[in-house]
mmCIF file of N, CA and C in Angstrom:
data_model
loop_
_atom_site.group_PDB
_atom_site.id
_atom_site.type_symbol
_atom_site.label_atom_id
_atom_site.label_comp_id
_atom_site.label_asym_id
_atom_site.label_seq_id
_atom_site.Cartn_x
_atom_site.Cartn_y
_atom_site.Cartn_z
ATOM 1 N N MET A 1 -5.033 -71.112 11.068
ATOM 2 C CA MET A 1 -4.834 -70.516 9.823
ATOM 3 C C MET A 1 -4.290 -69.105 9.972
ATOM 4 N N LEU A 2 -3.416 -68.610 9.108
ATOM 5 C CA LEU A 2 -2.784 -67.316 9.224
ATOM 6 C C LEU A 2 -3.830 -66.248 9.144
ATOM 7 N N ALA A 3 -4.778 -66.435 8.251
ATOM 8 C CA ALA A 3 -5.845 -65.311 8.070
ATOM 9 C C ALA A 3 -6.578 -65.055 9.347
ATOM 10 N N ASP A 4 -6.699 -66.019 10.202
ATOM 11 C CA ASP A 4 -7.417 -65.883 11.478
ATOM 12 C C ASP A 4 -6.677 -64.924 12.394
ATOM 13 N N ALA A 5 -5.334 -64.738 12.204
ATOM 14 C CA ALA A 5 -4.502 -63.910 13.001
ATOM 15 C C ALA A 5 -4.386 -62.524 12.433
ATOM 16 N N LEU A 6 -5.148 -62.161 11.413
ATOM 17 C CA LEU A 6 -5.145 -60.804 10.823
ATOM 18 C C LEU A 6 -6.369 -60.079 11.188
ATOM 19 N N LEU A 7 -6.148 -58.773 11.487
ATOM 20 C CA LEU A 7 -7.267 -57.918 11.893
ATOM 21 C C LEU A 7 -7.421 -56.774 10.872
ATOM 22 N N THR A 8 -8.636 -56.252 10.757
ATOM 23 C CA THR A 8 -8.956 -55.141 9.907
ATOM 24 C C THR A 8 -8.580 -53.843 10.671
ATOM 25 N N THR A 9 -8.629 -52.765 9.914
ATOM 26 C CA THR A 9 -8.330 -51.469 10.543
ATOM 27 C C THR A 9 -9.399 -51.170 11.664
ATOM 28 N N GLU A 10 -10.633 -51.484 11.266
ATOM 29 C CA GLU A 10 -11.783 -51.231 12.273
ATOM 30 C C GLU A 10 -11.538 -52.012 13.535
ATOM 31 N N GLU A 11 -11.113 -53.314 13.432
ATOM 32 C CA GLU A 11 -10.858 -54.115 14.596
ATOM 33 C C GLU A 11 -9.679 -53.570 15.470
ATOM 34 N N VAL A 12 -8.674 -53.152 14.702
ATOM 35 C CA VAL A 12 -7.528 -52.527 15.534
ATOM 36 C C VAL A 12 -7.939 -51.270 16.179
ATOM 37 N N ALA A 13 -8.752 -50.455 15.543
ATOM 38 C CA ALA A 13 -9.196 -49.217 16.185
ATOM 39 C C ALA A 13 -10.090 -49.514 17.428
ATOM 40 N N ASP A 14 -10.856 -50.537 17.395
ATOM 41 C CA ASP A 14 -11.670 -50.957 18.523
ATOM 42 C C ASP A 14 -10.809 -51.449 19.651
ATOM 43 N N ILE A 15 -9.757 -52.248 19.310
ATOM 44 C CA ILE A 15 -8.909 -52.823 20.299
ATOM 45 C C ILE A 15 -8.066 -51.772 20.993
ATOM 46 N N THR A 16 -7.441 -50.884 20.236
ATOM 47 C CA THR A 16 -6.451 -49.893 20.691
ATOM 48 C C THR A 16 -7.123 -48.635 21.271
ATOM 49 N N GLY A 17 -8.295 -48.308 20.743
ATOM 50 C CA GLY A 17 -8.902 -47.023 21.057
ATOM 51 C C GLY A 17 -8.448 -45.887 20.156
ATOM 52 N N LEU A 18 -7.635 -46.258 19.186
ATOM 53 C CA LEU A 18 -7.182 -45.241 18.192
ATOM 54 C C LEU A 18 -8.291 -45.124 17.189
ATOM 55 N N SER A 19 -8.329 -44.040 16.451
ATOM 56 C CA SER A 19 -9.296 -43.883 15.367
ATOM 57 C C SER A 19 -8.766 -44.479 14.122
ATOM 58 N N GLN A 20 -9.667 -44.855 13.223
ATOM 59 C CA GLN A 20 -9.243 -45.359 11.912
ATOM 60 C C GLN A 20 -8.410 -44.380 11.159
ATOM 61 N N GLU A 21 -8.831 -43.098 11.321
ATOM 62 C CA GLU A 21 -8.077 -42.002 10.745
ATOM 63 C C GLU A 21 -6.649 -41.916 11.187
ATOM 64 N N THR A 22 -6.389 -42.073 12.518
ATOM 65 C CA THR A 22 -5.072 -42.107 13.019
ATOM 66 C C THR A 22 -4.279 -43.264 12.470
ATOM 67 N N LEU A 23 -4.866 -44.430 12.381
ATOM 68 C CA LEU A 23 -4.146 -45.538 11.803
ATOM 69 C C LEU A 23 -3.801 -45.248 10.371
ATOM 70 N N ALA A 24 -4.735 -44.642 9.577
ATOM 71 C CA ALA A 24 -4.430 -44.328 8.212
ATOM 72 C C ALA A 24 -3.277 -43.364 8.133
ATOM 73 N N GLN A 25 -3.253 -42.308 8.996
ATOM 74 C CA GLN A 25 -2.217 -41.317 8.984
ATOM 75 C C GLN A 25 -0.918 -41.964 9.285
ATOM 76 N N TRP A 26 -0.869 -42.823 10.280
ATOM 77 C CA TRP A 26 0.394 -43.521 10.632
ATOM 78 C C TRP A 26 0.855 -44.387 9.455
ATOM 79 N N ARG A 27 -0.059 -45.012 8.769
ATOM 80 C CA ARG A 27 0.341 -45.843 7.616
ATOM 81 C C ARG A 27 1.033 -44.972 6.539
ATOM 82 N N SER A 28 0.421 -43.790 6.323
ATOM 83 C CA SER A 28 1.049 -42.896 5.288
ATOM 84 C C SER A 28 2.319 -42.267 5.745
ATOM 85 N N GLN A 29 2.519 -42.204 7.083
ATOM 86 C CA GLN A 29 3.818 -41.717 7.586
ATOM 87 C C GLN A 29 4.796 -42.812 7.950
ATOM 88 N N ARG A 30 4.356 -44.018 7.658
ATOM 89 C CA ARG A 30 5.246 -45.243 7.875
ATOM 90 C C ARG A 30 5.644 -45.265 9.363
ATOM 91 N N ARG A 31 4.688 -45.038 10.288
ATOM 92 C CA ARG A 31 4.962 -45.206 11.697
ATOM 93 C C ARG A 31 3.815 -46.007 12.378
ATOM 94 N N GLY A 32 3.929 -46.208 13.653
ATOM 95 C CA GLY A 32 2.885 -46.967 14.398
ATOM 96 C C GLY A 32 2.965 -48.420 14.297
ATOM 97 N N ILE A 33 1.843 -49.091 14.115
ATOM 98 C CA ILE A 33 1.731 -50.464 14.070
ATOM 99 C C ILE A 33 2.031 -51.056 12.666
ATOM 100 N N PRO A 34 2.994 -52.032 12.568
ATOM 101 C CA PRO A 34 3.203 -52.617 11.244
ATOM 102 C C PRO A 34 1.936 -53.180 10.679
ATOM 103 N N TYR A 35 1.784 -53.177 9.326
ATOM 104 C CA TYR A 35 0.639 -53.645 8.731
ATOM 105 C C TYR A 35 0.945 -54.408 7.467
ATOM 106 N N LEU A 36 -0.008 -55.159 6.934
ATOM 107 C CA LEU A 36 0.109 -55.845 5.645
ATOM 108 C C LEU A 36 -0.786 -55.215 4.582
ATOM 109 N N LYS A 37 -0.304 -55.112 3.447
ATOM 110 C CA LYS A 37 -1.129 -54.553 2.328
ATOM 111 C C LYS A 37 -1.411 -55.726 1.398
ATOM 112 N N ILE A 38 -2.622 -56.217 1.337
ATOM 113 C CA ILE A 38 -2.986 -57.380 0.496
ATOM 114 C C ILE A 38 -3.924 -56.865 -0.541
ATOM 115 N N GLY A 39 -3.420 -56.568 -1.750
ATOM 116 C CA GLY A 39 -4.257 -55.955 -2.763
ATOM 117 C C GLY A 39 -4.568 -54.528 -2.248
ATOM 118 N N ARG A 40 -5.846 -54.245 -2.127
ATOM 119 C CA ARG A 40 -6.274 -52.925 -1.586
ATOM 120 C C ARG A 40 -6.588 -53.020 -0.089
ATOM 121 N N SER A 41 -6.566 -54.230 0.462
ATOM 122 C CA SER A 41 -6.912 -54.427 1.855
ATOM 123 C C SER A 41 -5.698 -54.154 2.712
ATOM 124 N N VAL A 42 -5.937 -53.601 3.889
ATOM 125 C CA VAL A 42 -4.967 -53.451 4.922
ATOM 126 C C VAL A 42 -5.285 -54.304 6.046
ATOM 127 N N ARG A 43 -4.359 -55.075 6.550
ATOM 128 C CA ARG A 43 -4.566 -55.975 7.686
ATOM 129 C C ARG A 43 -3.462 -55.811 8.672
ATOM 130 N N TYR A 44 -3.729 -56.137 9.887
ATOM 131 C CA TYR A 44 -2.706 -56.098 11.007
ATOM 132 C C TYR A 44 -2.634 -57.431 11.598
ATOM 133 N N ALA A 45 -1.369 -57.904 11.848
ATOM 134 C CA ALA A 45 -1.148 -59.150 12.555
ATOM 135 C C ALA A 45 -1.424 -58.971 14.009
ATOM 136 N N VAL A 46 -2.183 -59.913 14.550
ATOM 137 C CA VAL A 46 -2.528 -59.843 16.025
ATOM 138 C C VAL A 46 -1.203 -59.653 16.870
ATOM 139 N N ASP A 47 -0.182 -60.382 16.493
ATOM 140 C CA ASP A 47 1.042 -60.254 17.337
ATOM 141 C C ASP A 47 1.590 -58.777 17.258
ATOM 142 N N ASP A 48 1.515 -58.173 16.069
ATOM 143 C CA ASP A 48 2.026 -56.774 16.036
ATOM 144 C C ASP A 48 1.161 -55.875 16.791
ATOM 145 N N VAL A 49 -0.136 -56.045 16.879
ATOM 146 C CA VAL A 49 -1.049 -55.158 17.683
ATOM 147 C C VAL A 49 -0.649 -55.409 19.130
ATOM 148 N N GLN A 50 -0.527 -56.696 19.529
ATOM 149 C CA GLN A 50 -0.153 -56.952 20.946
ATOM 150 C C GLN A 50 1.217 -56.348 21.296
ATOM 151 N N ALA A 51 2.127 -56.407 20.446
ATOM 152 C CA ALA A 51 3.487 -55.845 20.685
ATOM 153 C C ALA A 51 3.338 -54.345 20.810
ATOM 154 N N TYR A 52 2.554 -53.708 19.977
ATOM 155 C CA TYR A 52 2.350 -52.267 20.130
ATOM 156 C C TYR A 52 1.734 -51.832 21.494
ATOM 157 N N LEU A 53 0.711 -52.708 21.863
ATOM 158 C CA LEU A 53 0.061 -52.348 23.152
ATOM 159 C C LEU A 53 1.038 -52.588 24.290
ATOM 160 N N GLU A 54 1.808 -53.575 24.197
ATOM 161 C CA GLU A 54 2.834 -53.863 25.278
ATOM 162 C C GLU A 54 3.858 -52.735 25.323
ATOM 163 N N SER A 55 4.173 -52.093 24.155
ATOM 164 C CA SER A 55 5.173 -51.024 24.162
ATOM 165 C C SER A 55 4.569 -49.754 24.803
ATOM 166 N N CYS A 56 3.200 -49.744 24.931
ATOM 167 C CA CYS A 56 2.588 -48.572 25.449
ATOM 168 C C CYS A 56 2.428 -48.694 27.015
ATOM 169 N N ARG A 57 2.835 -49.798 27.524
ATOM 170 C CA ARG A 57 2.729 -50.084 29.011
ATOM 171 C C ARG A 57 3.629 -49.142 29.756
ATOM 172 N N VAL A 58 3.163 -48.502 30.778
ATOM 173 C CA VAL A 58 3.891 -47.617 31.629
ATOM 174 C C VAL A 58 4.006 -48.300 33.059
ATOM 175 N N SER A 59 5.173 -48.547 33.405
ATOM 176 C CA SER A 59 5.404 -49.217 34.725
ATOM 177 C C SER A 59 5.259 -48.208 35.864
ATOM 178 N N VAL A 60 4.660 -48.563 36.908
ATOM 179 C CA VAL A 60 4.524 -47.626 38.035
ATOM 180 C C VAL A 60 5.032 -48.407 39.262
ATOM 181 N N SER A 61 5.719 -47.741 40.085
ATOM 182 C CA SER A 61 6.218 -48.405 41.305
ATOM 183 C C SER A 61 5.242 -48.024 42.446
ATOM 184 N N VAL A 62 5.185 -48.820 43.412
ATOM 185 C CA VAL A 62 4.390 -48.530 44.547
ATOM 186 C C VAL A 62 5.006 -47.448 45.386
ATOM 187 N N PRO A 63 4.341 -46.368 45.672
ATOM 188 C CA PRO A 63 5.087 -45.290 46.406
ATOM 189 C C PRO A 63 5.436 -45.765 47.780
ATOM 190 N N LYS A 64 6.562 -45.336 48.229
ATOM 191 C CA LYS A 64 6.963 -45.704 49.559
ATOM 192 C C LYS A 64 6.128 -45.011 50.581
ATOM 193 N N GLU A 65 5.790 -45.663 51.628
ATOM 194 C CA GLU A 65 4.967 -45.093 52.708
ATOM 195 C C GLU A 65 5.688 -43.908 53.350
ATOM 196 N N ARG A 66 4.994 -42.918 53.635
ATOM 197 C CA ARG A 66 5.593 -41.692 54.297
ATOM 198 C C ARG A 66 5.900 -42.075 55.713
ATOM 199 N N ARG A 67 7.125 -41.689 56.096
ATOM 200 C CA ARG A 67 7.525 -41.990 57.440
ATOM 201 C C ARG A 67 7.133 -40.825 58.333
ATOM 202 N N GLN A 68 6.618 -41.251 59.473
ATOM 203 C CA GLN A 68 6.169 -40.189 60.485
ATOM 204 C C GLN A 68 7.377 -39.721 61.241
ATOM 205 N N ILE A 69 7.520 -38.403 61.409
ATOM 206 C CA ILE A 69 8.770 -37.910 62.087
ATOM 207 C C ILE A 69 8.261 -37.329 63.443
#
């Protein structure tokens, strides 16, 4: 069911480590994670939260071994 794929602000804060206040500010600034407004309720799609987290991924390469001279 679609409703099973929706998260509350509190759940998103727990998953992302962001505060609920930050999520609220982002919503008012129309930035951050896309959300759904259902009546007075705010919900986030699991896929949108996963996409946000994936966009935060920083790739690191394995440093080359130092050559002895």
